[in-house]
Amino acid sequence: MHDEDPSLGDLLRSFWKARFFIFIGALIGFTVTILYIVLMTPTYKATMIVAPADGYALGDYASSLSPDRSLALPFWRPSEPDNISTDFYRFIHTVRGPSVASILLKDQSVLAGIRKDGSWLKTAQSWSAEELAEYLDKRVSIRQLGATPLRELSYDHPEPEFAASFLRKVHLVSDQLIRRDRRRQSQARIDYLKDSLSKTVHPDHRRGITNLLMQQEHIQMLANLDEAYAAIIVEPPASGPRPHWPKKAYLFAGLILLGGFIGYAVYSIAGRR
C-alpha cells in the first residue's frame, strides 16, 4: 500500500508545526536583505534612444525626387534590404568595441567615473582597450525597440550624472569614428574618380564616372556636416530619479520567502531523523 498524497490540510498542519523554523528562516532572510541594502551602493540607470541618421542626412531632397529620377541616381549610402544604412549597423557594433574603448581611455573623466563603479573591481587606469571593451560589452546594453530600427542604449552607474554623460560620450566617439573613416574613404575615391575623369573621353564612361563622383561628393558633404553621421539621438541620455538597483521590494520578498522555505526544509529533514 502506498501512502496517500498529502491533502491541503495536511500541508497546512505541516507548515504550522514548522512555524518556528519558518519564522527563523524568514528572519534570517530579512536580516540578510537589510545588510545587503546597507552595504551595497545603489546604481542609477541611464537610457538613450538612437535611430539611423539617413533620413536626416538626405532631408527633403530624396523625397522630392520623382520615382524615375531617384532610380537613376546612385545610392548615397550602402544599405541593407530594410533600407537602413550599414553605417547605423556599424554604429551598433562599434559602440562596445576596442576602437571606441581606445579613445575613451584617453579621457580622464571617463576613467575617474568608471573607477567609482563598484561592480567592476579592476583599476581603470591599468586597463587596455580590449579590457575596457569587455567592460562596455557587459555594462552597456543595446535593445531594439519593437520592429523599428530604434535602439535603446542603457548603462548603470552609482552616479546618475556620470551614467548619462558616459552614454553621450560613447555615442559621440562611435559616430565620429564612422564619420572619419567615411570621410577618408570618400576623399580617396573622389581623387581617384577625378583623375579617371580627366583621362576618359568616352561620353558613357564619363557619365558613369560623374555619377560615382556625385555619390562620393555627397558622402563627403554629409561627413563634413556638423550633425550626427551614423546615428541620431532621438531621446537624449537621462538617468532615472530613483536607483535602478537594488529593488528593495523584490529583495525583501524573495529573500524572506527563500529563508522561510529553507527553514521548512530544515524542519522536514530534522523530523525524518
mmCIF file of C-alpha atoms in Angstrom:
data_model
loop_
_atom_site.group_PDB
_atom_site.id
_atom_site.type_symbol
_atom_site.label_atom_id
_atom_site.label_comp_id
_atom_site.label_asym_id
_atom_site.label_seq_id
_atom_site.Cartn_x
_atom_site.Cartn_y
_atom_site.Cartn_z
ATOM 1 C CA MET A 1 0.000 0.000 0.000
ATOM 2 C CA HIS A 2 1.296 3.406 -0.960
ATOM 3 C CA ASP A 3 0.716 6.354 1.319
ATOM 4 C CA GLU A 4 -1.969 8.692 0.084
ATOM 5 C CA ASP A 5 -0.850 12.043 -1.261
ATOM 6 C CA PRO A 6 -0.998 14.699 1.455
ATOM 7 C CA SER A 7 -4.028 16.950 1.292
ATOM 8 C CA LEU A 8 -4.010 20.724 1.582
ATOM 9 C CA GLY A 9 -4.993 20.368 5.230
ATOM 10 C CA ASP A 10 -2.030 18.087 5.883
ATOM 11 C CA LEU A 11 0.295 20.577 4.225
ATOM 12 C CA LEU A 12 -1.041 23.454 6.284
ATOM 13 C CA ARG A 13 -0.679 21.445 9.503
ATOM 14 C CA SER A 14 2.904 20.667 8.498
ATOM 15 C CA PHE A 15 3.589 24.380 7.985
ATOM 16 C CA TRP A 16 2.074 25.149 11.385
ATOM 17 C CA LYS A 17 4.286 22.589 13.107
ATOM 18 C CA ALA A 18 7.332 24.080 11.337
ATOM 19 C CA ARG A 19 6.327 27.664 12.129
ATOM 20 C CA PHE A 20 9.319 28.258 14.386
ATOM 21 C CA PHE A 21 11.816 27.094 11.714
ATOM 22 C CA ILE A 22 9.982 29.040 9.024
ATOM 23 C CA PHE A 23 9.999 32.176 11.195
ATOM 24 C CA ILE A 24 13.724 31.863 11.952
ATOM 25 C CA GLY A 25 14.492 31.309 8.254
ATOM 26 C CA ALA A 26 12.371 34.307 7.220
ATOM 27 C CA LEU A 27 14.029 36.429 9.921
ATOM 28 C CA ILE A 28 17.466 35.467 8.606
ATOM 29 C CA GLY A 29 16.328 36.353 5.088
ATOM 30 C CA PHE A 30 15.065 39.716 6.329
ATOM 31 C CA THR A 31 18.378 40.400 8.089
ATOM 32 C CA VAL A 32 20.427 39.444 5.020
ATOM 33 C CA THR A 33 18.297 41.781 2.906
ATOM 34 C CA ILE A 34 18.871 44.681 5.305
ATOM 35 C CA LEU A 35 22.625 44.078 5.317
ATOM 36 C CA TYR A 36 22.731 43.793 1.528
ATOM 37 C CA ILE A 37 20.857 47.068 1.049
ATOM 38 C CA VAL A 38 23.035 48.870 3.608
ATOM 39 C CA LEU A 39 26.339 47.607 2.223
ATOM 40 C CA MET A 40 25.545 47.787 -1.488
ATOM 41 C CA THR A 41 25.989 51.017 -3.437
ATOM 42 C CA PRO A 42 22.773 51.806 -5.337
ATOM 43 C CA THR A 43 23.040 52.281 -9.100
ATOM 44 C CA TYR A 44 21.073 54.510 -11.444
ATOM 45 C CA LYS A 45 20.099 53.528 -14.966
ATOM 46 C CA ALA A 46 20.679 55.991 -17.794
ATOM 47 C CA THR A 47 18.988 55.391 -21.152
ATOM 48 C CA MET A 48 19.337 56.929 -24.607
ATOM 49 C CA ILE A 49 17.427 56.182 -27.823
ATOM 50 C CA VAL A 50 19.161 56.411 -31.216
ATOM 51 C CA ALA A 51 17.960 55.997 -34.788
ATOM 52 C CA PRO A 52 19.588 55.807 -38.235
ATOM 53 C CA ALA A 53 20.710 59.221 -39.435
ATOM 54 C CA ASP A 54 19.780 58.525 -43.070
ATOM 55 C CA GLY A 55 16.512 60.436 -43.151
ATOM 56 C CA TYR A 56 18.050 63.487 -41.523
ATOM 57 C CA ALA A 57 21.051 63.381 -43.828
ATOM 58 C CA LEU A 58 19.035 63.351 -47.046
ATOM 59 C CA GLY A 59 16.306 65.621 -45.731
ATOM 60 C CA ASP A 60 13.549 66.615 -48.158
ATOM 61 C CA TYR A 61 15.848 66.224 -51.133
ATOM 62 C CA ALA A 62 15.332 62.480 -51.589
ATOM 63 C CA SER A 63 11.579 62.658 -51.018
ATOM 64 C CA SER A 64 11.194 65.394 -53.627
ATOM 65 C CA LEU A 65 12.633 63.271 -56.440
ATOM 66 C CA SER A 66 10.376 61.566 -58.941
ATOM 67 C CA PRO A 67 10.480 57.745 -58.906
ATOM 68 C CA ASP A 68 12.153 57.597 -62.330
ATOM 69 C CA ARG A 69 14.852 60.055 -61.392
ATOM 70 C CA SER A 70 15.516 58.530 -58.000
ATOM 71 C CA LEU A 71 16.129 55.154 -59.639
ATOM 72 C CA ALA A 72 18.682 56.724 -61.934
ATOM 73 C CA LEU A 73 20.634 58.296 -59.092
ATOM 74 C CA PRO A 74 23.489 56.414 -57.427
ATOM 75 C CA PHE A 75 22.953 55.062 -53.936
ATOM 76 C CA TRP A 76 24.001 57.726 -51.460
ATOM 77 C CA ARG A 77 24.845 55.172 -48.802
ATOM 78 C CA PRO A 78 25.189 51.388 -48.777
ATOM 79 C CA SER A 79 22.069 49.952 -47.163
ATOM 80 C CA GLU A 80 20.512 46.699 -46.062
ATOM 81 C CA PRO A 81 17.270 45.323 -47.574
ATOM 82 C CA ASP A 82 15.262 47.166 -44.903
ATOM 83 C CA ASN A 83 16.712 50.482 -46.202
ATOM 84 C CA ILE A 84 18.804 51.100 -43.085
ATOM 85 C CA SER A 85 22.340 52.144 -43.903
ATOM 86 C CA THR A 86 25.237 49.908 -42.990
ATOM 87 C CA ASP A 87 26.677 52.929 -41.139
ATOM 88 C CA PHE A 88 23.966 52.565 -38.499
ATOM 89 C CA TYR A 89 24.612 48.842 -38.107
ATOM 90 C CA ARG A 90 28.293 49.616 -37.860
ATOM 91 C CA PHE A 91 27.472 52.128 -35.125
ATOM 92 C CA ILE A 92 25.578 49.462 -33.144
ATOM 93 C CA HIS A 93 28.560 47.104 -33.270
ATOM 94 C CA THR A 94 31.177 49.830 -32.777
ATOM 95 C CA VAL A 95 29.714 51.263 -29.565
ATOM 96 C CA ARG A 96 31.197 48.497 -27.423
ATOM 97 C CA GLY A 97 34.304 47.748 -29.460
ATOM 98 C CA PRO A 98 38.042 48.283 -28.867
ATOM 99 C CA SER A 99 38.190 51.256 -31.264
ATOM 100 C CA VAL A 100 35.801 53.267 -29.098
ATOM 101 C CA ALA A 101 37.421 51.966 -25.912
ATOM 102 C CA SER A 102 40.900 53.091 -27.004
ATOM 103 C CA ILE A 103 39.656 56.673 -27.366
ATOM 104 C CA LEU A 104 37.678 56.625 -24.110
ATOM 105 C CA LEU A 105 40.841 55.524 -22.277
ATOM 106 C CA LYS A 106 42.331 58.943 -23.058
ATOM 107 C CA ASP A 107 39.506 60.734 -21.224
ATOM 108 C CA GLN A 108 40.438 61.102 -17.553
ATOM 109 C CA SER A 109 36.867 61.957 -16.550
ATOM 110 C CA VAL A 110 35.698 58.640 -18.013
ATOM 111 C CA LEU A 111 38.375 56.715 -16.119
ATOM 112 C CA ALA A 112 37.534 58.544 -12.899
ATOM 113 C CA GLY A 113 33.859 57.690 -13.313
ATOM 114 C CA ILE A 114 34.451 54.027 -14.105
ATOM 115 C CA ARG A 115 36.631 53.674 -11.010
ATOM 116 C CA LYS A 116 33.537 54.510 -8.953
ATOM 117 C CA ASP A 117 31.645 51.582 -10.447
ATOM 118 C CA GLY A 118 31.806 49.103 -7.600
ATOM 119 C CA SER A 119 30.622 46.243 -9.828
ATOM 120 C CA TRP A 120 33.974 46.280 -11.638
ATOM 121 C CA LEU A 121 36.985 45.620 -9.434
ATOM 122 C CA LYS A 122 39.854 46.236 -11.850
ATOM 123 C CA THR A 123 41.599 49.609 -11.600
ATOM 124 C CA ALA A 124 40.506 51.663 -14.594
ATOM 125 C CA GLN A 125 43.892 53.283 -15.191
ATOM 126 C CA SER A 126 45.541 49.913 -15.858
ATOM 127 C CA TRP A 127 43.069 48.802 -18.496
ATOM 128 C CA SER A 128 43.842 48.058 -22.107
ATOM 129 C CA ALA A 129 41.442 48.906 -24.924
ATOM 130 C CA GLU A 130 40.328 45.270 -25.066
ATOM 131 C CA GLU A 131 39.586 45.187 -21.331
ATOM 132 C CA LEU A 132 37.604 48.407 -21.486
ATOM 133 C CA ALA A 133 35.727 46.974 -24.481
ATOM 134 C CA GLU A 134 34.854 43.988 -22.286
ATOM 135 C CA TYR A 135 33.532 46.405 -19.646
ATOM 136 C CA LEU A 136 31.442 48.187 -22.278
ATOM 137 C CA ASP A 137 30.070 44.884 -23.532
ATOM 138 C CA LYS A 138 28.994 43.874 -20.023
ATOM 139 C CA ARG A 139 27.722 47.230 -18.775
ATOM 140 C CA VAL A 140 26.266 48.980 -21.828
ATOM 141 C CA SER A 141 23.095 47.293 -23.061
ATOM 142 C CA ILE A 142 21.575 47.757 -26.515
ATOM 143 C CA ARG A 143 17.920 46.864 -27.043
ATOM 144 C CA GLN A 144 15.854 47.072 -30.215
ATOM 145 C CA LEU A 145 12.537 48.853 -29.714
ATOM 146 C CA GLY A 146 9.869 46.684 -31.254
ATOM 147 C CA ALA A 147 10.026 46.212 -35.024
ATOM 148 C CA THR A 148 11.522 49.682 -35.542
ATOM 149 C CA PRO A 149 15.190 50.462 -36.259
ATOM 150 C CA LEU A 150 15.339 52.435 -33.000
ATOM 151 C CA ARG A 151 17.803 51.230 -30.383
ATOM 152 C CA GLU A 152 17.841 51.945 -26.647
ATOM 153 C CA LEU A 153 21.273 52.173 -25.039
ATOM 154 C CA SER A 154 21.388 51.823 -21.261
ATOM 155 C CA TYR A 155 24.107 51.987 -18.629
ATOM 156 C CA ASP A 156 24.046 51.568 -14.838
ATOM 157 C CA HIS A 157 26.325 53.542 -12.525
ATOM 158 C CA PRO A 158 26.285 54.802 -8.915
ATOM 159 C CA GLU A 159 26.321 58.419 -10.142
ATOM 160 C CA PRO A 160 23.326 59.324 -12.338
ATOM 161 C CA GLU A 161 25.074 62.330 -13.908
ATOM 162 C CA PHE A 162 28.066 60.266 -14.987
ATOM 163 C CA ALA A 163 25.833 57.494 -16.358
ATOM 164 C CA ALA A 164 24.095 59.943 -18.692
ATOM 165 C CA SER A 165 27.288 61.734 -19.758
ATOM 166 C CA PHE A 166 29.028 58.406 -20.381
ATOM 167 C CA LEU A 167 26.329 57.314 -22.846
ATOM 168 C CA ARG A 168 26.630 60.627 -24.658
ATOM 169 C CA LYS A 169 30.409 60.234 -24.961
ATOM 170 C CA VAL A 170 30.093 56.666 -26.205
ATOM 171 C CA HIS A 171 27.674 57.858 -28.904
ATOM 172 C CA LEU A 172 29.858 60.795 -29.892
ATOM 173 C CA VAL A 173 33.053 58.740 -30.154
ATOM 174 C CA SER A 174 31.370 55.939 -32.128
ATOM 175 C CA ASP A 175 29.711 58.341 -34.553
ATOM 176 C CA GLN A 176 32.891 60.348 -35.074
ATOM 177 C CA LEU A 177 34.902 57.203 -35.811
ATOM 178 C CA ILE A 178 32.492 56.221 -38.576
ATOM 179 C CA ARG A 179 32.417 59.798 -39.893
ATOM 180 C CA ARG A 180 36.222 59.930 -40.002
ATOM 181 C CA ASP A 181 36.513 56.649 -41.882
ATOM 182 C CA ARG A 182 33.812 57.623 -44.385
ATOM 183 C CA ARG A 183 35.478 60.984 -44.970
ATOM 184 C CA ARG A 184 38.816 59.339 -45.683
ATOM 185 C CA GLN A 185 37.294 56.725 -47.956
ATOM 186 C CA SER A 186 35.219 59.198 -49.936
ATOM 187 C CA GLN A 187 38.134 61.600 -50.348
ATOM 188 C CA ALA A 188 40.352 58.829 -51.699
ATOM 189 C CA ARG A 189 37.609 57.810 -54.117
ATOM 190 C CA ILE A 190 36.990 61.405 -55.192
ATOM 191 C CA ASP A 191 40.672 61.851 -56.011
ATOM 192 C CA TYR A 192 40.701 58.620 -57.999
ATOM 193 C CA LEU A 193 37.467 59.411 -59.887
ATOM 194 C CA LYS A 194 38.624 62.917 -60.763
ATOM 195 C CA ASP A 195 41.851 61.502 -62.126
ATOM 196 C CA SER A 196 39.917 58.893 -64.123
ATOM 197 C CA LEU A 197 37.516 61.526 -65.449
ATOM 198 C CA SER A 198 40.383 63.628 -66.744
ATOM 199 C CA LYS A 199 41.684 60.634 -68.698
ATOM 200 C CA THR A 200 38.332 59.441 -70.096
ATOM 201 C CA VAL A 201 36.853 60.740 -73.346
ATOM 202 C CA HIS A 202 34.013 58.273 -73.990
ATOM 203 C CA PRO A 203 30.671 60.028 -73.128
ATOM 204 C CA ASP A 204 29.064 56.976 -71.489
ATOM 205 C CA HIS A 205 32.138 56.311 -69.391
ATOM 206 C CA ARG A 206 32.326 59.948 -68.354
ATOM 207 C CA ARG A 207 28.645 59.880 -67.381
ATOM 208 C CA GLY A 208 29.165 56.789 -65.203
ATOM 209 C CA ILE A 209 32.238 58.272 -63.534
ATOM 210 C CA THR A 210 30.389 61.545 -62.974
ATOM 211 C CA ASN A 211 27.540 59.704 -61.224
ATOM 212 C CA LEU A 212 30.007 57.896 -58.984
ATOM 213 C CA LEU A 213 31.759 61.184 -58.282
ATOM 214 C CA MET A 214 28.441 62.789 -57.304
ATOM 215 C CA GLN A 215 27.841 59.939 -54.894
ATOM 216 C CA GLN A 216 31.208 60.321 -53.199
ATOM 217 C CA GLU A 217 30.914 64.108 -53.034
ATOM 218 C CA HIS A 218 27.536 63.718 -51.376
ATOM 219 C CA ILE A 219 29.025 61.324 -48.806
ATOM 220 C CA GLN A 220 31.838 63.806 -48.246
ATOM 221 C CA MET A 221 29.302 66.578 -47.706
ATOM 222 C CA LEU A 222 27.389 64.511 -45.116
ATOM 223 C CA ALA A 223 30.622 63.663 -43.330
ATOM 224 C CA ASN A 224 31.538 67.353 -43.116
ATOM 225 C CA LEU A 225 28.187 68.497 -41.707
ATOM 226 C CA ASP A 226 28.098 69.406 -38.027
ATOM 227 C CA GLU A 227 25.498 66.779 -37.110
ATOM 228 C CA ALA A 228 25.310 63.092 -36.284
ATOM 229 C CA TYR A 229 26.504 60.976 -39.187
ATOM 230 C CA ALA A 230 25.551 57.340 -38.479
ATOM 231 C CA ALA A 231 23.060 57.566 -35.596
ATOM 232 C CA ILE A 232 20.966 60.486 -34.403
ATOM 233 C CA ILE A 233 19.883 60.854 -30.791
ATOM 234 C CA VAL A 234 16.099 60.572 -30.624
ATOM 235 C CA GLU A 235 15.918 60.713 -26.835
ATOM 236 C CA PRO A 236 18.899 62.320 -25.057
ATOM 237 C CA PRO A 237 20.579 60.290 -22.305
ATOM 238 C CA ALA A 238 18.969 60.720 -18.905
ATOM 239 C CA SER A 239 19.012 58.857 -15.599
ATOM 240 C CA GLY A 240 16.000 57.896 -13.564
ATOM 241 C CA PRO A 241 15.168 59.870 -10.385
ATOM 242 C CA ARG A 242 15.459 56.770 -8.197
ATOM 243 C CA PRO A 243 18.038 53.967 -8.003
ATOM 244 C CA HIS A 244 17.531 51.205 -10.539
ATOM 245 C CA TRP A 245 19.137 48.674 -8.205
ATOM 246 C CA PRO A 246 18.666 47.316 -5.606
ATOM 247 C CA LYS A 247 14.909 46.854 -5.946
ATOM 248 C CA LYS A 248 14.038 46.679 -2.272
ATOM 249 C CA ALA A 249 10.554 45.188 -2.603
ATOM 250 C CA TYR A 250 11.761 42.282 -4.745
ATOM 251 C CA LEU A 251 14.738 41.651 -2.485
ATOM 252 C CA PHE A 252 12.674 41.575 0.697
ATOM 253 C CA ALA A 253 10.013 39.333 -0.813
ATOM 254 C CA GLY A 254 12.481 36.975 -2.453
ATOM 255 C CA LEU A 255 14.934 36.526 0.416
ATOM 256 C CA ILE A 256 12.233 36.271 3.103
ATOM 257 C CA LEU A 257 10.423 33.585 1.101
ATOM 258 C CA LEU A 258 13.709 31.797 0.448
ATOM 259 C CA GLY A 259 14.602 31.937 4.145
ATOM 260 C CA GLY A 260 11.190 30.568 5.107
ATOM 261 C CA PHE A 261 11.498 27.750 2.578
ATOM 262 C CA ILE A 262 14.950 26.836 3.890
ATOM 263 C CA GLY A 263 13.592 26.842 7.439
ATOM 264 C CA TYR A 264 10.793 24.464 6.429
ATOM 265 C CA ALA A 265 13.295 22.220 4.643
ATOM 266 C CA VAL A 266 15.450 22.089 7.791
ATOM 267 C CA TYR A 267 12.385 21.125 9.860
ATOM 268 C CA SER A 268 11.428 18.393 7.365
ATOM 269 C CA ILE A 269 14.943 16.919 7.336
ATOM 270 C CA ALA A 270 15.222 17.055 11.132
ATOM 271 C CA GLY A 271 11.800 15.434 11.529
ATOM 272 C CA ARG A 272 12.822 12.382 9.475
ATOM 273 C CA ARG A 273 15.728 11.548 11.756
#
